[in-house]
CSV table of C-alpha atoms and ligand atoms in Angstrom, one decimal:
chain,number,residue,atom,x,y,z
A,11,UNK,CA,42.6,-7.7,-2.6
A,12,UNK,CA,41.1,-10.3,-4.9
A,13,UNK,CA,40.0,-13.5,-3.2
A,14,UNK,CA,40.2,-16.9,-5.0
A,15,UNK,CA,36.8,-17.9,-6.5
A,16,UNK,CA,36.3,-20.8,-4.1
A,17,UNK,CA,36.9,-18.6,-1.1
A,18,UNK,CA,34.5,-15.9,-2.4
A,19,UNK,CA,31.8,-18.6,-3.0
A,20,UNK,CA,32.4,-20.0,0.5
A,21,UNK,CA,32.0,-16.6,2.1
A,22,UNK,CA,28.9,-15.9,0.0
A,23,UNK,CA,27.3,-19.2,1.1
A,24,UNK,CA,28.3,-18.5,4.7
A,25,UNK,CA,26.7,-15.1,4.6
A,26,UNK,CA,23.6,-16.6,3.0
A,27,UNK,CA,23.2,-19.2,5.6
A,28,UNK,CA,23.8,-16.6,8.3
A,29,UNK,CA,21.1,-14.3,6.9
A,30,UNK,CA,18.7,-17.3,6.5
A,31,UNK,CA,19.3,-18.3,10.1
A,32,UNK,CA,18.2,-14.8,11.1
A,33,UNK,CA,14.9,-15.0,9.3
A,34,UNK,CA,12.1,-16.6,11.4
A,35,UNK,CA,10.0,-19.0,9.3
A,36,UNK,CA,9.1,-21.3,12.2
A,37,UNK,CA,6.2,-20.6,14.6
A,38,UNK,CA,8.2,-22.1,17.5
A,39,UNK,CA,10.8,-19.3,17.1
A,40,UNK,CA,8.4,-16.4,17.2
A,41,UNK,CA,9.1,-14.5,20.4
A,42,UNK,CA,6.4,-14.0,23.0
A,43,UNK,CA,5.3,-10.4,23.1
A,44,UNK,CA,2.5,-8.3,24.4
A,45,UNK,CA,0.0,-7.1,21.8
A,46,UNK,CA,-0.7,-3.5,22.6
A,47,UNK,CA,-4.5,-3.0,23.0
A,48,UNK,CA,-6.1,-0.6,20.5
A,49,UNK,CA,-8.6,0.3,23.2
A,50,UNK,CA,-6.2,1.2,26.0
A,51,UNK,CA,-4.5,4.6,25.8
A,52,UNK,CA,-0.7,5.0,26.2
A,53,UNK,CA,-1.5,6.2,29.7
A,54,UNK,CA,-3.6,3.1,30.5
A,55,UNK,CA,-7.1,4.4,30.1
A,56,UNK,CA,-9.6,1.9,28.8
A,57,UNK,CA,-11.7,3.2,25.8
A,58,UNK,CA,-15.3,2.2,25.8
A,59,UNK,CA,-17.1,4.6,23.5
A,60,UNK,CA,-16.8,5.7,19.9
A,61,UNK,CA,-16.3,9.3,21.2
A,62,UNK,CA,-13.3,8.4,23.3
A,63,UNK,CA,-11.9,6.3,20.4
A,64,UNK,CA,-12.3,9.2,18.0
A,65,UNK,CA,-11.2,12.0,20.2
A,66,UNK,CA,-8.6,10.4,22.4
A,67,UNK,CA,-7.2,7.1,21.3
A,68,UNK,CA,-7.4,7.3,17.6
A,69,UNK,CA,-5.5,10.6,17.4
A,70,UNK,CA,-2.7,9.4,19.7
A,71,UNK,CA,-2.2,6.2,17.7
A,72,UNK,CA,-2.3,8.2,14.4
A,73,UNK,CA,0.3,10.6,15.7
A,74,UNK,CA,2.5,7.7,16.7
A,75,UNK,CA,2.4,6.1,13.3
A,76,UNK,CA,2.8,9.5,11.7
A,77,UNK,CA,5.9,10.5,13.6
A,78,UNK,CA,7.6,7.2,14.4
A,79,UNK,CA,6.7,5.0,11.4
A,80,UNK,CA,5.7,6.5,8.1
A,81,UNK,CA,6.5,10.2,8.6
A,82,UNK,CA,4.4,13.4,8.5
A,83,UNK,CA,3.3,15.1,5.3
A,84,UNK,CA,4.4,18.7,5.9
A,85,UNK,CA,1.7,20.6,4.1
A,86,UNK,CA,-1.6,20.0,2.4
A,87,UNK,CA,-0.6,20.7,-1.2
A,88,UNK,CA,-3.6,21.3,-3.5
A,89,UNK,CA,-3.8,20.2,-7.1
A,90,UNK,CA,-2.5,23.1,-9.2
A,91,UNK,CA,-4.2,22.0,-12.4
A,92,UNK,CA,-5.4,18.9,-14.1
A,93,UNK,CA,-5.6,18.0,-17.7
A,94,UNK,CA,-7.4,15.2,-19.6
A,95,UNK,CA,-4.6,13.9,-21.7
A,96,UNK,CA,-6.7,11.4,-23.5
A,97,UNK,CA,-10.2,10.0,-23.5
A,98,UNK,CA,-12.2,7.4,-25.3
A,99,UNK,CA,-15.8,6.3,-24.8
A,100,UNK,CA,-15.4,2.9,-26.6
A,101,UNK,CA,-12.6,1.3,-24.6
A,102,UNK,CA,-12.4,-2.4,-23.7
A,103,UNK,CA,-14.6,-3.5,-26.6
A,104,UNK,CA,-17.1,-0.8,-26.0
A,105,UNK,CA,-17.7,-1.7,-22.4
A,106,UNK,CA,-15.9,1.2,-20.8
A,107,UNK,CA,-14.9,4.8,-20.9
A,108,UNK,CA,-11.2,5.4,-20.7
A,109,UNK,CA,-9.6,8.6,-19.4
A,110,UNK,CA,-6.0,9.6,-18.7
A,111,UNK,CA,-5.8,12.5,-16.4
A,112,UNK,CA,-2.7,14.3,-15.4
A,113,UNK,CA,-2.6,16.1,-12.1
A,114,UNK,CA,0.0,18.8,-11.6
A,115,UNK,CA,1.4,20.2,-8.3
A,116,UNK,CA,3.6,23.2,-7.9
A,117,UNK,CA,5.5,24.5,-5.0
A,118,UNK,CA,8.8,26.4,-4.4
A,119,UNK,CA,9.4,26.7,-8.2
A,120,UNK,CA,9.2,22.9,-8.6
A,121,UNK,CA,6.6,20.9,-10.5
A,122,UNK,CA,5.4,17.3,-10.2
A,123,UNK,CA,2.8,15.6,-12.3
A,124,UNK,CA,1.2,12.2,-12.2
A,125,UNK,CA,-1.3,10.5,-14.5
A,126,UNK,CA,-4.4,8.6,-13.5
A,127,UNK,CA,-5.5,5.9,-15.9
A,128,UNK,CA,-9.2,5.5,-15.4
A,129,UNK,CA,-11.6,2.9,-16.8
A,130,UNK,CA,-15.3,3.4,-16.0
A,131,UNK,CA,-18.1,1.0,-17.0
A,132,UNK,CA,-20.5,2.6,-19.5
A,133,UNK,CA,-23.6,1.0,-18.1
A,134,UNK,CA,-23.1,2.6,-14.6
A,135,UNK,CA,-23.5,6.2,-13.5
A,136,UNK,CA,-21.8,7.6,-10.4
A,137,UNK,CA,-19.3,4.7,-10.2
A,138,UNK,CA,-17.6,3.2,-7.3
A,139,UNK,CA,-13.9,2.8,-8.0
A,140,UNK,CA,-10.9,0.7,-7.0
A,141,UNK,CA,-7.9,2.9,-6.9
A,142,UNK,CA,-4.4,1.4,-6.7
A,143,UNK,CA,-0.8,2.0,-7.9
A,144,UNK,CA,1.0,-0.2,-10.3
A,145,UNK,CA,4.7,-1.1,-10.2
A,146,UNK,CA,5.8,-0.8,-13.8
A,147,UNK,CA,3.7,1.8,-15.5
A,148,UNK,CA,0.0,2.2,-16.5
A,149,UNK,CA,0.7,0.6,-19.9
A,150,UNK,CA,1.7,-2.7,-18.2
A,151,UNK,CA,-1.8,-3.3,-16.7
A,152,UNK,CA,-3.6,-3.7,-20.0
A,153,UNK,CA,-2.9,-4.5,-23.7
A,154,UNK,CA,-4.8,-1.3,-24.6
A,155,UNK,CA,-2.5,0.4,-27.1
A,156,UNK,CA,-3.8,3.9,-26.1
A,157,UNK,CA,-2.4,3.8,-22.6
A,158,UNK,CA,0.4,6.4,-22.4
A,159,UNK,CA,3.9,5.4,-21.3
A,160,UNK,CA,5.2,7.3,-18.3
A,161,UNK,CA,8.5,9.1,-18.7
A,162,UNK,CA,9.2,8.9,-14.9
A,163,UNK,CA,12.3,7.2,-13.5
A,164,UNK,CA,12.0,3.4,-13.1
A,165,UNK,CA,14.5,0.9,-11.7
A,166,UNK,CA,16.2,-1.0,-14.5
A,167,UNK,CA,14.6,-4.4,-15.0
A,168,UNK,CA,15.2,-6.9,-17.8
A,169,UNK,CA,11.9,-8.7,-17.2
A,170,UNK,CA,10.0,-5.5,-17.8
A,171,UNK,CA,12.3,-4.2,-20.5
A,172,UNK,CA,13.3,-1.2,-18.5
A,173,UNK,CA,16.6,0.2,-19.7
A,174,UNK,CA,18.3,3.5,-18.8
A,175,UNK,CA,15.7,3.9,-16.1
A,176,UNK,CA,13.1,4.4,-18.7
A,177,UNK,CA,9.8,2.5,-19.2
A,178,UNK,CA,9.3,1.1,-22.7
A,179,UNK,CA,6.5,-0.1,-25.0
A,180,UNK,CA,7.9,-3.6,-24.9
A,181,UNK,CA,6.3,-4.1,-21.5
A,182,UNK,CA,2.8,-3.2,-22.6
A,183,UNK,CA,0.4,-5.6,-21.1
A,184,UNK,CA,3.0,-7.5,-19.0
A,185,UNK,CA,1.1,-7.1,-15.8
A,186,UNK,CA,-2.5,-7.8,-17.1
A,187,UNK,CA,-2.8,-10.9,-14.9
A,188,UNK,CA,-2.7,-8.7,-11.8
A,189,UNK,CA,-5.5,-6.4,-12.8
A,190,UNK,CA,-8.8,-8.2,-13.5
A,191,UNK,CA,-10.1,-5.3,-15.5
A,192,UNK,CA,-12.9,-7.1,-17.3
A,193,UNK,CA,-14.2,-8.6,-14.1
A,194,UNK,CA,-14.1,-5.2,-12.4
A,195,UNK,CA,-15.9,-3.4,-15.2
A,196,UNK,CA,-18.4,-6.2,-15.7
A,197,UNK,CA,-19.2,-6.0,-12.0
A,198,UNK,CA,-20.0,-2.3,-12.4
A,199,UNK,CA,-16.9,-0.9,-10.8
A,200,UNK,CA,-14.3,1.5,-12.1
A,201,UNK,CA,-10.6,1.0,-12.0
A,202,UNK,CA,-8.1,3.8,-11.5
A,203,UNK,CA,-4.3,3.3,-11.5
A,204,UNK,CA,-1.2,5.4,-11.3
A,205,UNK,CA,2.5,4.5,-11.8
A,206,UNK,CA,3.9,4.9,-8.3
A,207,UNK,CA,7.3,6.2,-9.6
A,208,UNK,CA,5.6,9.4,-10.8
A,209,UNK,CA,4.7,10.4,-7.2
A,210,UNK,CA,8.0,9.3,-5.6
A,211,UNK,CA,10.7,7.3,-7.5
A,212,UNK,CA,11.4,4.2,-5.5
A,213,UNK,CA,15.0,4.8,-4.6
A,214,UNK,CA,16.9,6.2,-1.6
A,215,UNK,CA,17.2,9.6,-3.0
A,216,UNK,CA,15.2,12.5,-1.7
A,217,UNK,CA,16.2,15.1,-4.3
A,218,UNK,CA,13.2,14.1,-6.5
A,219,UNK,CA,9.6,13.0,-5.8
A,220,UNK,CA,6.9,14.9,-4.1
A,221,UNK,CA,8.9,15.5,-0.9
A,222,UNK,CA,11.3,17.8,-2.8
A,223,UNK,CA,8.5,20.3,-3.5
A,224,UNK,CA,7.9,20.9,0.1
A,225,UNK,CA,11.4,21.3,1.5
A,226,UNK,CA,12.1,24.4,3.6
A,227,UNK,CA,15.0,26.6,2.5
A,228,UNK,CA,18.2,24.5,2.1
A,229,UNK,CA,16.5,21.3,3.2
A,230,UNK,CA,17.7,18.2,1.3
A,231,UNK,CA,16.1,15.4,3.2
A,232,UNK,CA,12.9,15.0,5.1
A,233,UNK,CA,13.3,15.5,8.9
A,234,UNK,CA,13.4,12.5,11.1
A,235,UNK,CA,9.6,12.6,11.6
A,236,UNK,CA,8.8,13.6,8.0
A,237,UNK,CA,7.6,11.5,5.1
A,238,UNK,CA,9.4,8.6,3.5
A,239,UNK,CA,8.2,7.1,0.3
A,240,UNK,CA,5.2,5.1,1.7
A,241,UNK,CA,3.8,8.4,3.1
A,242,UNK,CA,4.4,10.0,-0.3
A,243,UNK,CA,2.6,7.3,-2.1
A,244,UNK,CA,-0.3,7.5,0.4
A,245,UNK,CA,-0.4,11.2,-0.3
A,246,UNK,CA,-0.7,10.6,-4.0
A,247,UNK,CA,-3.8,8.4,-3.5
A,248,UNK,CA,-5.4,11.2,-1.5
A,249,UNK,CA,-4.7,13.6,-4.3
A,250,UNK,CA,-6.3,11.2,-6.8
A,251,UNK,CA,-9.3,11.4,-4.4
A,252,UNK,CA,-9.2,15.2,-4.6
A,253,UNK,CA,-9.6,14.8,-8.3
A,254,UNK,CA,-12.4,12.2,-8.0
A,255,UNK,CA,-14.4,14.7,-5.9
A,256,UNK,CA,-14.4,16.9,-8.9
A,257,UNK,CA,-15.4,14.2,-11.4
A,258,UNK,CA,-19.2,13.9,-11.8
A,259,UNK,CA,-18.9,10.3,-13.2
A,260,UNK,CA,-17.2,9.0,-10.0
A,261,UNK,CA,-18.9,8.4,-6.7
A,262,UNK,CA,-16.1,9.8,-4.5
A,263,UNK,CA,-17.9,8.4,-1.4
A,264,UNK,CA,-17.2,4.9,-2.7
A,265,UNK,CA,-13.6,4.7,-3.6
A,266,UNK,CA,-11.5,1.8,-2.3
A,267,UNK,CA,-7.8,2.2,-1.9
A,268,UNK,CA,-6.1,-1.0,-3.1
A,269,UNK,CA,-2.5,-2.0,-3.1
A,270,UNK,CA,-0.2,-5.0,-3.4
A,271,UNK,CA,2.9,-5.5,-1.3
A,272,UNK,CA,4.8,-2.1,-0.7
A,273,UNK,CA,1.8,-0.5,-2.4
A,274,UNK,CA,-0.5,-2.3,0.0
A,275,UNK,CA,1.5,-0.6,2.8
A,276,UNK,CA,0.8,2.7,1.1
A,277,UNK,CA,-2.9,1.9,0.6
A,278,UNK,CA,-3.3,1.1,4.4
A,279,UNK,CA,-1.6,4.3,5.4
A,280,UNK,CA,-3.7,6.3,2.9
A,281,UNK,CA,-6.8,4.8,4.4
A,282,UNK,CA,-5.6,5.7,7.9
A,283,UNK,CA,-4.8,9.3,6.9
A,284,UNK,CA,-7.8,10.0,4.8
A,285,UNK,CA,-11.3,9.1,5.9
A,286,UNK,CA,-12.7,9.9,2.5
A,287,UNK,CA,-11.6,6.4,1.4
A,288,UNK,CA,-14.7,4.2,1.7
A,289,UNK,CA,-12.5,1.1,2.2
A,290,UNK,CA,-9.0,-0.4,1.9
A,291,UNK,CA,-7.7,-3.6,0.4
A,292,UNK,CA,-4.2,-4.8,1.5
A,293,UNK,CA,-2.9,-7.5,-0.8
A,294,UNK,CA,0.1,-9.3,0.7
A,295,UNK,CA,1.4,-6.1,2.3
A,296,UNK,CA,3.5,-7.8,4.9
A,297,UNK,CA,6.1,-6.0,7.1
A,298,UNK,CA,5.2,-2.4,7.7
A,299,UNK,CA,1.8,-3.1,6.2
A,300,UNK,CA,-0.7,-5.5,7.7
A,301,UNK,CA,1.7,-8.0,9.4
A,302,UNK,CA,2.5,-7.6,13.1
A,303,UNK,CA,6.0,-6.4,13.5
A,304,UNK,CA,6.5,-7.9,17.0
A,305,UNK,CA,6.3,-11.5,15.7
A,306,UNK,CA,9.5,-10.9,13.7
A,307,UNK,CA,8.4,-13.6,11.3
A,308,UNK,CA,9.8,-13.3,7.8
A,309,UNK,CA,10.8,-9.7,7.0
A,310,UNK,CA,11.6,-7.6,10.0
A,311,UNK,CA,11.9,-3.9,10.7
A,312,UNK,CA,15.7,-4.0,10.7
A,313,UNK,CA,15.8,-5.8,7.3
A,314,UNK,CA,13.2,-3.6,5.6
A,315,UNK,CA,14.9,-0.4,6.8
A,316,UNK,CA,18.3,-1.7,5.6
A,317,UNK,CA,17.0,-2.7,2.1
A,318,UNK,CA,14.6,0.2,1.7
A,319,UNK,CA,16.0,3.0,3.8
A,320,UNK,CA,13.7,5.5,2.1
A,321,UNK,CA,10.3,3.8,2.7
A,322,UNK,CA,9.6,4.9,6.3
A,323,UNK,CA,10.6,8.0,8.3
A,324,UNK,CA,14.1,8.1,9.8
A,325,UNK,CA,12.6,7.7,13.3
A,326,UNK,CA,11.5,4.2,12.4
A,327,UNK,CA,15.1,3.1,12.3
A,328,UNK,CA,15.1,3.3,16.2
A,329,UNK,CA,13.2,0.1,16.1
A,330,UNK,CA,15.6,-2.0,14.0
A,331,UNK,CA,15.9,-5.3,15.9
A,332,UNK,CA,14.0,-3.6,18.7
A,333,UNK,CA,10.4,-4.3,17.8
A,334,UNK,CA,9.5,-4.9,21.4
A,335,UNK,CA,10.1,-1.2,22.1
A,336,UNK,CA,7.4,0.0,19.7
A,337,UNK,CA,4.4,1.3,21.6
A,338,UNK,CA,2.1,0.2,18.7
A,339,UNK,CA,1.8,-2.7,16.3
A,340,UNK,CA,0.3,-2.9,12.8
A,341,UNK,CA,-3.1,-4.1,14.0
A,342,UNK,CA,-3.5,-0.5,15.3
A,343,UNK,CA,-2.8,0.9,11.9
A,344,UNK,CA,-5.7,-1.3,10.7
A,345,UNK,CA,-7.9,-0.1,13.5
A,346,UNK,CA,-7.4,3.5,12.3
A,347,UNK,CA,-9.4,2.5,9.2
A,348,UNK,CA,-12.4,1.5,11.3
A,349,UNK,CA,-15.4,1.5,10.8
A,350,UNK,CA,-14.7,1.5,7.1
A,351,UNK,CA,-14.5,-1.9,5.3
A,352,UNK,CA,-11.1,-3.4,5.3
A,353,UNK,CA,-9.8,-6.4,3.5
A,354,UNK,CA,-6.5,-8.1,4.4
A,355,UNK,CA,-5.3,-10.8,2.0
A,356,UNK,CA,-2.4,-13.2,2.3
A,357,UNK,CA,-0.9,-15.9,0.1
A,358,UNK,CA,0.2,-19.3,1.4
A,359,UNK,CA,3.7,-19.3,-0.1
A,360,UNK,CA,4.3,-15.6,0.8
A,361,UNK,CA,6.0,-16.4,4.1
A,362,UNK,CA,8.2,-13.3,3.8
A,363,UNK,CA,5.0,-11.2,4.4
A,364,UNK,CA,4.0,-13.4,7.4
A,365,UNK,CA,0.4,-14.5,6.5
A,366,UNK,CA,-0.3,-15.4,10.1
A,367,UNK,CA,0.9,-12.0,11.3
A,368,UNK,CA,-1.5,-10.4,8.8
A,369,UNK,CA,-4.4,-12.5,10.0
A,370,UNK,CA,-3.7,-11.8,13.6
A,371,UNK,CA,-3.5,-8.1,12.8
A,372,UNK,CA,-7.0,-8.2,11.3
A,373,UNK,CA,-8.2,-10.1,14.3
A,374,UNK,CA,-6.7,-7.7,16.9
A,375,UNK,CA,-8.0,-4.7,15.0
A,376,UNK,CA,-11.5,-6.1,15.2
A,377,UNK,CA,-12.3,-4.8,18.7
A,378,UNK,CA,-12.4,-1.3,17.3
A,379,UNK,CA,-14.8,-2.3,14.5
A,380,UNK,CA,-17.0,-4.0,17.1
A,381,UNK,CA,-17.1,-0.7,19.1
A,382,UNK,CA,-18.9,0.6,16.0
A,383,UNK,CA,-21.2,-2.4,15.8
A,384,UNK,CA,-19.4,-3.7,12.8
A,385,UNK,CA,-18.4,-7.3,12.3
A,386,UNK,CA,-14.7,-7.9,12.5
A,387,UNK,CA,-12.8,-11.2,12.3
A,388,UNK,CA,-14.8,-13.5,14.6
A,389,UNK,CA,-12.7,-16.6,14.6
A,390,UNK,CA,-9.5,-17.0,16.6
A,391,UNK,CA,-7.7,-19.4,14.3
A,392,UNK,CA,-6.6,-18.7,10.8
A,393,UNK,CA,-9.1,-20.0,8.2
A,394,UNK,CA,-7.9,-22.7,5.8
A,395,UNK,CA,-6.7,-21.6,2.4
A,396,UNK,CA,-9.3,-20.3,-0.1
A,397,UNK,CA,-12.0,-19.8,2.4
A,398,UNK,CA,-12.5,-16.1,2.7
A,399,UNK,CA,-14.1,-14.4,5.7
A,400,UNK,CA,-16.2,-11.6,4.2
A,401,UNK,CA,-17.1,-9.3,7.1
A,402,UNK,CA,-16.5,-5.6,7.4
A,403,UNK,CA,-13.0,-6.7,8.3
A,404,UNK,CA,-12.4,-9.4,5.7
A,405,UNK,CA,-9.5,-11.8,5.3
A,406,UNK,CA,-8.4,-14.6,3.1
A,407,UNK,CA,-5.3,-16.7,2.6
A,408,UNK,CA,-5.2,-18.2,-0.9
A,409,UNK,CA,-3.0,-20.8,-2.3
A,410,UNK,CA,0.0,-19.6,-4.3
A,411,UNK,CA,2.7,-17.0,-4.1
A,412,UNK,CA,3.2,-13.3,-3.5
A,413,UNK,CA,1.0,-11.9,-6.3
A,414,UNK,CA,-2.4,-10.5,-7.2
A,415,UNK,CA,-4.6,-13.1,-8.9
A,416,UNK,CA,-8.1,-13.3,-10.4
A,417,UNK,CA,-9.1,-15.2,-7.2
A,418,UNK,CA,-8.1,-12.2,-5.1
A,419,UNK,CA,-10.1,-9.8,-7.3
A,420,UNK,CA,-13.2,-12.2,-7.3
A,421,UNK,CA,-13.2,-11.9,-3.5
A,422,UNK,CA,-12.7,-8.2,-3.4
A,423,UNK,CA,-15.6,-7.7,-5.8
A,424,UNK,CA,-17.9,-10.0,-3.9
A,425,UNK,CA,-17.0,-8.1,-0.6
A,426,UNK,CA,-17.4,-4.7,-2.2
A,427,UNK,CA,-20.8,-5.8,-3.5
A,428,UNK,CA,-21.9,-6.2,0.1
A,429,UNK,CA,-20.2,-3.3,1.8
A,430,UNK,CA,-20.1,-0.7,-1.0
A,431,UNK,CA,-23.5,-0.8,-2.6
B,18,GCU,C1,10.2,-6.7,-0.9
B,18,GCU,C2,10.1,-6.1,0.4
B,18,GCU,C3,8.6,-6.2,0.9
B,18,GCU,C4,7.7,-5.6,-0.1
B,18,GCU,C5,8.0,-6.3,-1.5
B,18,GCU,C6,7.2,-5.7,-2.6
B,18,GCU,O1,10.0,-8.1,-0.9
B,18,GCU,O2,10.9,-6.8,1.3
B,18,GCU,O3,8.4,-5.5,2.1
B,18,GCU,O4,6.4,-5.7,0.2
B,18,GCU,O5,9.3,-6.1,-1.8
B,18,GCU,O6,6.8,-4.5,-2.6
B,18,GCU,O7,7.1,-6.3,-3.7
């Protein structure tokens, strides 16, 4: 049946206002809830020592996030081989070495490869590195003509000249504003990035991506407690780390996992899974990242699972519109990263990601950092915009929208200078 245009419009407006009414953007509508204590076990035992945290509480929290939220990685797949596809020791006007390294994985007659684009400052040896995924291909983060264009699947996108699910040269350099490469290199850090679609294409289809290499016979979909895409992306960061450990020019003990938005969720989960990461930066990661779920402010579990059914494990859907039944909240994900430096960043206009929920999460994770004698967030109220708190647990809310800006990178570099040198 075809509805008259005015009726369709009316229905559309009605559904819009309905879904808007569902989204909480007002503090007075945030439900009251109990914040689960990182230092009290599920059975009610209070944790007072690092030993009890590491041997009792941390493992039970990690298992919960693994089986109920992001999904387990079924096997520790090793790099089958790696290949330097391209290198140049006069990149970025002579300041940096550039390398493009392809890692290949094989299992059950299937193969998956992804390519790390690496810039290392020439004047530094044994370099600390920021490692993070990009959304639209390595070639978008710089104007550098030598950066190879990935052939992996990408969602069609006019703004990024992606047609037929294929990345194109027309988008070279389109995301330079998010990657302050010069500042990073001038400060003496390396930058490593990977197109996230090479590890697991961002679509609700589990026939491709890294999960498909590890299926058991006749398996077509991860089990209810097995990895969704965020776990897959986190896995890819750890595999990049496996490579860094072999690379004499990189100081693998000083690699920071960085990510924006969905890729910030992946960076946090990577940091929780893999203690080799020296620190983690979550840039506007929001729901399922740094933001507390139980506040239900902005994006909620029900909404994220509906729009992105492949990001989390199937078990996570149990909590759609039932955040109160979760035994954990996201501050405990952050606590899993302790005592390593952790930076949570929000943007004022990014209400979808719940800046206050991100701040509170950093605050509530701080008791675990304090157990280690580290300085967490030591103020109860959110700081005003553009006034970073640069402790082991760091936080800022900057003016502006959901994005990564030079301002963000300036703070990350300053903070890394203190905690990574
Ligand atoms: C959507 C999604 C967020 C996510 C963001 C992004 O807005 O709802 O959860 O963080 O995409 O990755 O850009």
